[in-house]
XYZ file of C-alpha atoms in Angstrom:
523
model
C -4.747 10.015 60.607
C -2.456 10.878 57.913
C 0.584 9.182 57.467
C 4.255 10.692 58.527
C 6.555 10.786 56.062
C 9.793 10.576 56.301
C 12.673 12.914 57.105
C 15.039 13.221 54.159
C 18.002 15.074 55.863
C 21.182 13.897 56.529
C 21.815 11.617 59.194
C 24.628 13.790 60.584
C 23.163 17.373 59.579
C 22.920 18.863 63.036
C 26.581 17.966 63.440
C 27.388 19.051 59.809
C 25.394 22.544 60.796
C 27.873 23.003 63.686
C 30.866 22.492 60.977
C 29.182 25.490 58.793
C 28.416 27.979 61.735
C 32.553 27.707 62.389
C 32.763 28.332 58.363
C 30.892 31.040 58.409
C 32.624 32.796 61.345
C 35.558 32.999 59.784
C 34.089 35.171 56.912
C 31.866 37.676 59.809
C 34.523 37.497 62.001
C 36.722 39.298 60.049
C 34.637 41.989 59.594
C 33.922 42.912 62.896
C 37.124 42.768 63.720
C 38.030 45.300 61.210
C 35.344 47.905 62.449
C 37.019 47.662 66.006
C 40.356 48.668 64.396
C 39.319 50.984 61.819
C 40.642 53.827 64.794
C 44.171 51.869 65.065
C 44.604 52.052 61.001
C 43.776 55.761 60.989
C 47.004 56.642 63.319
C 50.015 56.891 61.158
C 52.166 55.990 64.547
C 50.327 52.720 65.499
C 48.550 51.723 62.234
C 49.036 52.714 58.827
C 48.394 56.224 58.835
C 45.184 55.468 56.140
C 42.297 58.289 54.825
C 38.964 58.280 55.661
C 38.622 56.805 51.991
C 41.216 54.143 52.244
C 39.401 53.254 55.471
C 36.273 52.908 53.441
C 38.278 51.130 50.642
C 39.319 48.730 52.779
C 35.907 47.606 54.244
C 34.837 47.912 50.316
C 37.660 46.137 48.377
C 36.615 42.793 50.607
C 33.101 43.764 49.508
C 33.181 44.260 46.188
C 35.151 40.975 45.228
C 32.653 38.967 47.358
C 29.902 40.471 46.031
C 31.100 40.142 42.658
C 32.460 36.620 42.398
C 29.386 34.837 44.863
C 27.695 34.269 41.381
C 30.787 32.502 40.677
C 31.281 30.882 43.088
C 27.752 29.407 43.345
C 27.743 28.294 40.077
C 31.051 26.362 40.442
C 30.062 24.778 43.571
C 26.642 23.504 42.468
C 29.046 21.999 39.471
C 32.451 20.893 40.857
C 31.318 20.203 44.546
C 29.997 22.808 47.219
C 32.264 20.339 49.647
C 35.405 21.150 47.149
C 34.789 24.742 47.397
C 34.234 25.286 50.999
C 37.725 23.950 51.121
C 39.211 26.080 48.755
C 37.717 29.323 49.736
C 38.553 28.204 53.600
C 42.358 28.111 52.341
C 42.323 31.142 50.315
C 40.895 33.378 52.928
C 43.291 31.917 55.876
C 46.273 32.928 53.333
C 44.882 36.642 52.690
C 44.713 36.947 56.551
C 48.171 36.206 56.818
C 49.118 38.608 54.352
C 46.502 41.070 55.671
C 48.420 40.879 59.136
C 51.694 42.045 57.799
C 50.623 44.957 55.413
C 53.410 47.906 55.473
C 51.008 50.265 53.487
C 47.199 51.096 53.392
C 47.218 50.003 49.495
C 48.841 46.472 50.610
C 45.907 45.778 53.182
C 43.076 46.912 50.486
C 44.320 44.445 48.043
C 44.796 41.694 50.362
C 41.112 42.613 51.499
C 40.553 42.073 48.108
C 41.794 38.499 48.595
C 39.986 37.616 51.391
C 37.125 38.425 49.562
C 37.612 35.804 47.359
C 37.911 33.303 49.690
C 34.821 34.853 51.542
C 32.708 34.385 48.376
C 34.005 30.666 47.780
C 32.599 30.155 51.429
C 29.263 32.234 52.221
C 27.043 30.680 49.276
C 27.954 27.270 49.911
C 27.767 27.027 53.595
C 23.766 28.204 52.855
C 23.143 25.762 49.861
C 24.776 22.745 51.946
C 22.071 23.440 54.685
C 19.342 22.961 52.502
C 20.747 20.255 50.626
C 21.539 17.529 54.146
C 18.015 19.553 56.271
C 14.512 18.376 55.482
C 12.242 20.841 54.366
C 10.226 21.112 57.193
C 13.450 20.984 59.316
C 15.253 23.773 57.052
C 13.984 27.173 59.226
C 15.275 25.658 62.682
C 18.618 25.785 61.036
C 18.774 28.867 59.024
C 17.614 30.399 61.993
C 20.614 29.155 63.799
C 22.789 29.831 60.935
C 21.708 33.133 61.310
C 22.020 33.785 64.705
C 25.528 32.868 64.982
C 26.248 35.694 63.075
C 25.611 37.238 66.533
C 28.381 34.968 68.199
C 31.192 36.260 66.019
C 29.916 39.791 66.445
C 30.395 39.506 70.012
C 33.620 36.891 69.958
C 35.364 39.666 66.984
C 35.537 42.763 68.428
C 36.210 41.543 71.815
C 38.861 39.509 70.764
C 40.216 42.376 68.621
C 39.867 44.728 70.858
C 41.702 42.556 73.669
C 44.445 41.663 70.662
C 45.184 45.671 69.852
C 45.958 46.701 73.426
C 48.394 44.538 73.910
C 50.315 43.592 70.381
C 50.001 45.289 66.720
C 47.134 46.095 64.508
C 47.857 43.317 62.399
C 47.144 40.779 65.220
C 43.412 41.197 64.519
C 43.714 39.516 61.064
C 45.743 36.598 62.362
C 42.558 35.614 64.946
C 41.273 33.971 61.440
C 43.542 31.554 60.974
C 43.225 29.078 63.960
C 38.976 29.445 63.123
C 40.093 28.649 59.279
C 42.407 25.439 60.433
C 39.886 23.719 62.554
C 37.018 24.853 59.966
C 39.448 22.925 57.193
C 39.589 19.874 59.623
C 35.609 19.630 60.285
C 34.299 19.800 56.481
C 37.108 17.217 55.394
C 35.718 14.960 58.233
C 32.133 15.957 58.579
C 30.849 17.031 55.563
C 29.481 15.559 52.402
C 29.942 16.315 48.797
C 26.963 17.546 46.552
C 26.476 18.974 43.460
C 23.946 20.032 41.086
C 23.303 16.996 38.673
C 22.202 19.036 35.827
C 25.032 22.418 35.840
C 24.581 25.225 33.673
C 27.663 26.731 31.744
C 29.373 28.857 34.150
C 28.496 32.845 32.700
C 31.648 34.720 32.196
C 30.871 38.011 30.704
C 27.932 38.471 33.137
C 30.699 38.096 36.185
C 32.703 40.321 34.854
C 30.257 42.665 33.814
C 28.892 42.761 37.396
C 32.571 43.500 38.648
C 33.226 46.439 37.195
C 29.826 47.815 37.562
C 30.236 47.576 41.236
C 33.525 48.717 41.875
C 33.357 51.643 39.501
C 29.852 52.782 40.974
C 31.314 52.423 45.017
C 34.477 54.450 43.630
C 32.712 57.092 42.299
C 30.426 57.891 45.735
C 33.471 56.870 47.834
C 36.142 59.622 45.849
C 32.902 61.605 45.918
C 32.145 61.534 49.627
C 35.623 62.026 50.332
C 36.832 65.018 47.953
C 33.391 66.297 46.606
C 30.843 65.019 44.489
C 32.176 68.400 41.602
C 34.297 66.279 39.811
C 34.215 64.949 36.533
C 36.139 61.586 37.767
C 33.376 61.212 40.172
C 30.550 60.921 37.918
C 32.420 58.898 35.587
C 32.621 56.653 38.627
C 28.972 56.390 39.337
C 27.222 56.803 35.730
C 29.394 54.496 34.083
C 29.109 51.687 36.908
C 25.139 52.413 36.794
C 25.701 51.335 32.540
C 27.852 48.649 33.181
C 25.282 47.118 35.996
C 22.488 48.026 33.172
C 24.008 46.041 30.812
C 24.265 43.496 32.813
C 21.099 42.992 33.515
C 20.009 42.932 30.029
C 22.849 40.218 28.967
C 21.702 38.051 31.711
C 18.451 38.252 30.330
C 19.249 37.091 26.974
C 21.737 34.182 27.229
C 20.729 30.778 27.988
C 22.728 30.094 31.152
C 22.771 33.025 33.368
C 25.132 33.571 36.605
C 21.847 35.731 37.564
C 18.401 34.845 36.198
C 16.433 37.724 36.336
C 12.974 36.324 36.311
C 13.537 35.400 39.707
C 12.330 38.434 40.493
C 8.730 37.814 39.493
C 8.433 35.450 42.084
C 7.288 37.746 45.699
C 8.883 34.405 47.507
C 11.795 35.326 46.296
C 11.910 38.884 45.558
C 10.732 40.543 48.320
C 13.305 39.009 50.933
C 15.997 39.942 48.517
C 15.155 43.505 48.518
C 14.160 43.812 52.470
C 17.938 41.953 53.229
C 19.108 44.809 50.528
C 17.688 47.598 52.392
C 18.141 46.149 56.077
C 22.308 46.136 55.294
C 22.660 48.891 53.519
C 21.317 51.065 56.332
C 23.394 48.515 58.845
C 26.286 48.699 57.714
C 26.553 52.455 57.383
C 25.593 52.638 60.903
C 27.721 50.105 62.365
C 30.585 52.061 60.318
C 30.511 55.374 62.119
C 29.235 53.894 65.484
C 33.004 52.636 66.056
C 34.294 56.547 65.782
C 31.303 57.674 68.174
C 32.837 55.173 70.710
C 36.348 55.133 70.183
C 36.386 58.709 69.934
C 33.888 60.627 70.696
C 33.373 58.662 73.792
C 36.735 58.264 74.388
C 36.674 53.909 74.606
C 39.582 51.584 74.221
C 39.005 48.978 71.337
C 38.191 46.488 73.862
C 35.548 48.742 75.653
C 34.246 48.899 72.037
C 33.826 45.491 71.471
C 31.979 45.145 74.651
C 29.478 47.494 73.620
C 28.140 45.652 70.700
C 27.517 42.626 73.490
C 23.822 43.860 74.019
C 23.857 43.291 69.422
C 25.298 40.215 69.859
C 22.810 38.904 72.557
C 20.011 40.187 70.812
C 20.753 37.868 67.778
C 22.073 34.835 69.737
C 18.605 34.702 71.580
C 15.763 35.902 69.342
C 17.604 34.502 65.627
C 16.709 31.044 66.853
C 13.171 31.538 68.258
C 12.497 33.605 64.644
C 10.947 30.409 63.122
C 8.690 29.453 65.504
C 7.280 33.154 65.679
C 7.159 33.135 61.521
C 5.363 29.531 61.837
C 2.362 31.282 64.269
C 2.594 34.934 63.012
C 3.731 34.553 59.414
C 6.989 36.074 57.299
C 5.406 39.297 56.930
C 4.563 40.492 59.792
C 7.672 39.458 61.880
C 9.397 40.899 59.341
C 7.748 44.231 58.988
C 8.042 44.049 62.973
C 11.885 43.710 62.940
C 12.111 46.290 60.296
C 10.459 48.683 62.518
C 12.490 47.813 65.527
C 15.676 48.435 63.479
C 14.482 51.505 61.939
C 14.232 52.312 65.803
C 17.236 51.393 66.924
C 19.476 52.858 64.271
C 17.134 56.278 64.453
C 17.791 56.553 68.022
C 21.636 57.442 67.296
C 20.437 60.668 65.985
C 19.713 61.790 69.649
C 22.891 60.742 71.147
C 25.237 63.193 72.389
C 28.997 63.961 73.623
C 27.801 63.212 76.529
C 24.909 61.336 76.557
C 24.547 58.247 79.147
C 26.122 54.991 77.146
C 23.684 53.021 78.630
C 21.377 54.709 75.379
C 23.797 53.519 72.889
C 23.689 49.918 74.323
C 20.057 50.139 74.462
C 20.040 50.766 70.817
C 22.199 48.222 69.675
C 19.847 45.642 71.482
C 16.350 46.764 70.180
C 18.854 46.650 66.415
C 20.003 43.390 67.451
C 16.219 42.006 67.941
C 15.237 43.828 64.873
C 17.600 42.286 62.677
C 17.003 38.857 64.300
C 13.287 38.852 63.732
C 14.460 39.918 59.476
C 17.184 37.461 58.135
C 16.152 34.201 59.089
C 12.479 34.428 57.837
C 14.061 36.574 54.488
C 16.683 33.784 53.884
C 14.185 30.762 54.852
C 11.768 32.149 52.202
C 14.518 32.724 49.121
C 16.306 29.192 49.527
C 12.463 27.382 49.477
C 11.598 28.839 46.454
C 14.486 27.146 44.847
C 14.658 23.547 43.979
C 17.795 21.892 46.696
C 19.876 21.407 42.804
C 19.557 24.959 42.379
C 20.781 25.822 46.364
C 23.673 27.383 45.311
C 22.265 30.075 42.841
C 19.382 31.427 46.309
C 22.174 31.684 48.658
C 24.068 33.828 46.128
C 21.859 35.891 45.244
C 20.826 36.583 48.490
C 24.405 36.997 49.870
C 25.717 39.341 47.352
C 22.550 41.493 47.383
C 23.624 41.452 50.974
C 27.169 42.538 50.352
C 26.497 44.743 47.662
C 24.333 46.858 49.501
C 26.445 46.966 52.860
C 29.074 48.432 50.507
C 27.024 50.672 49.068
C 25.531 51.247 52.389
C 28.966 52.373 54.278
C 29.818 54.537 50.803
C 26.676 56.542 50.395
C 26.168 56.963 54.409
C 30.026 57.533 54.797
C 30.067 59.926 51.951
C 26.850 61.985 54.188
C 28.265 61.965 57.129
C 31.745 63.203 55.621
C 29.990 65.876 53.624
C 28.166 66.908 56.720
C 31.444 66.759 58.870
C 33.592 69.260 56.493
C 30.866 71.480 56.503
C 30.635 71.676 60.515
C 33.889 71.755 61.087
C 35.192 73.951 58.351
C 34.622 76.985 60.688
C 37.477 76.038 62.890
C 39.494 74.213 60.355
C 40.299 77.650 58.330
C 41.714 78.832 61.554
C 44.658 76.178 61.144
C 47.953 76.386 58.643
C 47.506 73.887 54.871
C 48.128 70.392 56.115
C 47.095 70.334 59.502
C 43.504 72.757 58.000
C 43.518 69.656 55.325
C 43.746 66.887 58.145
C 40.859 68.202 60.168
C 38.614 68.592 57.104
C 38.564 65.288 56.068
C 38.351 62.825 59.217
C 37.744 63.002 62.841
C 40.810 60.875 62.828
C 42.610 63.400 61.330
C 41.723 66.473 63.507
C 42.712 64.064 66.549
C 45.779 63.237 65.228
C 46.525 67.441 64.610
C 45.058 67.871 68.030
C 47.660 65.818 69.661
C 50.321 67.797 68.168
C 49.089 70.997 69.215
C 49.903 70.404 73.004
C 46.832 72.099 75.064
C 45.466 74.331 72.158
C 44.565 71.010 70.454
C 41.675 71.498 73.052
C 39.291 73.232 70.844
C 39.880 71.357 67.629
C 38.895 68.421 69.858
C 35.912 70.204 70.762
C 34.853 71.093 67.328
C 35.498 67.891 65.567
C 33.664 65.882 68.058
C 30.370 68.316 67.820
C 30.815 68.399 64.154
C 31.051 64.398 63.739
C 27.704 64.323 66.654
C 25.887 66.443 64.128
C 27.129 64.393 61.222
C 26.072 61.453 63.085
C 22.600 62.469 63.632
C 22.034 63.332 60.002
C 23.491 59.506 58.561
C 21.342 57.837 61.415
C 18.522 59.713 60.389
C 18.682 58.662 56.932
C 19.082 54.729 57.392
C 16.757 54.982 59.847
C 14.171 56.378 56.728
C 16.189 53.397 54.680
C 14.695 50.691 56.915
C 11.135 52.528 57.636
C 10.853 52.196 54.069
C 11.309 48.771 54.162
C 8.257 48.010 56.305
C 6.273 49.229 53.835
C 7.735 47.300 51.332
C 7.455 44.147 53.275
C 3.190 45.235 53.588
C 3.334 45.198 50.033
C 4.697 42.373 48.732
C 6.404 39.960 51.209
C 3.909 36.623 51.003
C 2.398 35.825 54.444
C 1.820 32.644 55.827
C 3.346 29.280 54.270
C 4.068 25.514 54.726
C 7.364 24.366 53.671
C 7.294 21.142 51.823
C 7.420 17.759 53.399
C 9.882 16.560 50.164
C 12.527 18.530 48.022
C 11.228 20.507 45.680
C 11.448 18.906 41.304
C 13.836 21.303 39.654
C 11.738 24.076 38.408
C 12.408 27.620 36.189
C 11.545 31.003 37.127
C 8.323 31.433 35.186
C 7.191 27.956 37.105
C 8.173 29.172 39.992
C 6.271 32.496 39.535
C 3.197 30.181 39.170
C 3.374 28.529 42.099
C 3.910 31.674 44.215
């Protein structure tokens, strides 16, 4: 009989996770919300009158920033306190909110996205690192899994909530839901959580942060003023070839200087890799869809905002009840093949919107969110579980950002590449009746759904037809972006046959701090 050793988590760490899950909502929440309202923003009456490319810009400028500064903020938590930073990037992103709520222009609300986004990336990274630093090893899946699953609470509790919040007071309301989430989340980590840090911090890599920046924002430009105007102009490809350089030479900085905010040799280790590129290719295709699934509803279908939010329950349930069970099925099956199952059954449910219709029963679209929702639940918690254990707990905070900003990065890129298809593929549809129409109101059609709606309304009953023609052309346009993230995550089950490591025991004690070539040996 072998001797049990001893659990070294925290004494309080099921409490503490409770303190993080509220943490974390604040950061999801937000973006659900914003997906709900996306329709409100568009309508120069009741929102701020903003493009299909400000629209995208404003889902993007949060993005970017988070993506950008998680290295950042990673770094400074393992070195000045992950406990210090939660606090400060809890306070940052209640402020943005607040300034987010009273916007008078389009531009205002991007750039106090942008702001949240800092305080986003000051929270995500740390909330992950703190779990593995006060959770045992062989207690550590449990509560990812969990952590991961409430991502499905505050996908169901945001757009409901919106929703409710835009019939009955301004679009700015939806921003302000934040705040109460970010007071009580300030009072629980100043009472419940303890401070930890990295005892050995690396200099904190500048150039590399900034480097990373600009790469990102100039490549999402560059397909988002593409997608939106036409990918024929010189600006365009200035956008996207000289972001592509930038990112290049980041990559081979970080590989050259002693203290990296990103060490690329991580990416020798298949523990490591592999999730990172499945969570890469599982939110790029998400996000995209979850971007143009909120026009379907609101108007295709004709919903409220609050009937929207009610129709990404069956989502919501999905990851509430499987995200949780997702460890015990990777403990008896193994990482790869739940993984390479919930691929497939997200690939399924985000290819099934290329057969919806006009009219087709809504009971199909629920459907689809569900089997999406499972998918997705059976893909981050294993993914996640596998990147943080292949870290040392000192090095907690350089895993979770990784993983998160891959995350971010590609939903970004995600909702620009399969915005910019579907509104290519829209312009083209409904150019037939747009040319029928005088300059602005031809102009308005051409470049949103939003827009013909909007010219629609001020036709009186010949708006009829434009109706008619934008929502077949967006249908069609539909069909052709679902089709294409469905490929996005299909190709991801092969990936995870490939190369994501099957079965594996988490160890009973923390891992010694180790490098990247060490850890490639012991994968």
């Amino acid at each position: 009989m072998q001797p049990q050793v001893a659990n070294t988590g925290h004494p309080r760490r099921w409490a503490i996770l409770g303190v993080l899950v509220i943490s974390l909502l604040v950061v999801v929440l937000d973006n659900t919300v914003l997906n709900v309202a996306l329709r409100t923003l568009a309508d120069p009456v009741h929102g701020l009158g903003a493009s299909q490319g400000e629209l995208e810009w404003s889902i993007n400028s949060y993005t970017l920033v988070f993506a950008g500064l998680l290295f950042t903020a990673g770094i400074l938590g393992d070195r000045y306190g992950r406990k210090r930073m939660l606090t400060i990037g809890l306070a940052v992103f209640g402020l943005a909110s607040l300034v987010s709520a009273y916007a008078q222009t389009a531009d205002q609300l991007i750039w106090a996205r942008a702001l949240m986004g800092l305080g986003g990336a000051a929270i995500m990274p740390v909330t992950l690192s703190i779990i593995s630093n006060v959770f045992d090893p062989r207690e550590r899946a449990r509560a990812i899994a969990i952590w991961s699953g409430s991502v499905g609470l505050a996908i169901a509790i945001g757009p409901i909530l919106g929703g409710a919040l835009l019939e009955s007071f301004w679009w700015g309301s939806v921003f302000l839901i934040n705040v109460p989430v970010v007071v009580a989340g300030l009072i629980a980590v100043t009472i419940m959580v303890p401070e930890s840090r990295d005892p050995r911090p690396g200099k904190i890599d500048i150039i590399g942060v900034l480097l990373s920046v600009v790469g990102l924002v100039a490549l999402s430009y560059g397909i988002i003023d593409g997608g939106e105007h036409g990918f024929g102009r010189p600006v365009v490809w200035a956008g996207i070839v000289g972001g592509l350089a930038v990112l290049a030479a980041f990559i081979a900085y970080e590989r050259r200087i002693e203290f990296p905010s990103l060490d690329v040799r991580l990416f020798k280790v298949p523990r490591f890799a592999a999730p990172v590129a499945l969570i890469g290719l599982v939110f790029f295709a998400a996000m995209g869809v979850f971007f143009f699934s909120a026009f379907y509803l609101q108007l295709v279908r004709g919903f409220s905002p609050l009937e929207t939010g009610l129709m990404m329950l069956p989502f919501a349930v999905a990851q509430m009840a499987f995200a949780p069970r997702s460890a015990a099925m990777v403990k008896r099956y193994g990482a790869k093949a739940v993984s390479a199952v919930g691929l497939a059954l997200t690939a399924i449910g985000m290819g099934g919107f290329a057969f919806l219709d006009v009219d087709t029963p809504i009971v199909v679209a629920l459907a689809l969110f569900f089997v999406q929702g499972v998918g997705m639940a059976n893909i981050m918690p294993p993914a996640m579980e596998s990147i943080m254990s292949s870290l040392p707990r000192e090095k907690a905070g350089v895993g979770s950002a990784v993983s998160n900003t891959v995350r971010q990065v590609a939903g970004a890129l995600g909702v620009a590449v399969l915005g910019s298809v579907l509104a290519g593929v829209y312009r083209g549809q409904v150019d037939g009746t747009a040319q029928a129409l005088p300059g602005p109101a031809r102009e308005a059609v051409e470049e949103s759904i939003s827009g013909a709606y909007g010219v629609a309304d001020r036709l009186g009953p010949a708006g009829g037809a434009v109706i008619d023609a934008a929502n077949e052309a967006f249908v069609t346009a539909m069909h052709w972006t679902a089709a294409l993230g469905a490929v996005v995550a299909a190709l991801g089950v092969l990936m995870v046959v490939r190369w994501m490591p099957g079965k594996w025991e988490p160890e009973p004690q923390a891992d010694a701090p180790a490098t990247a070539p060490e850890l490639a040996a012991r994968s």
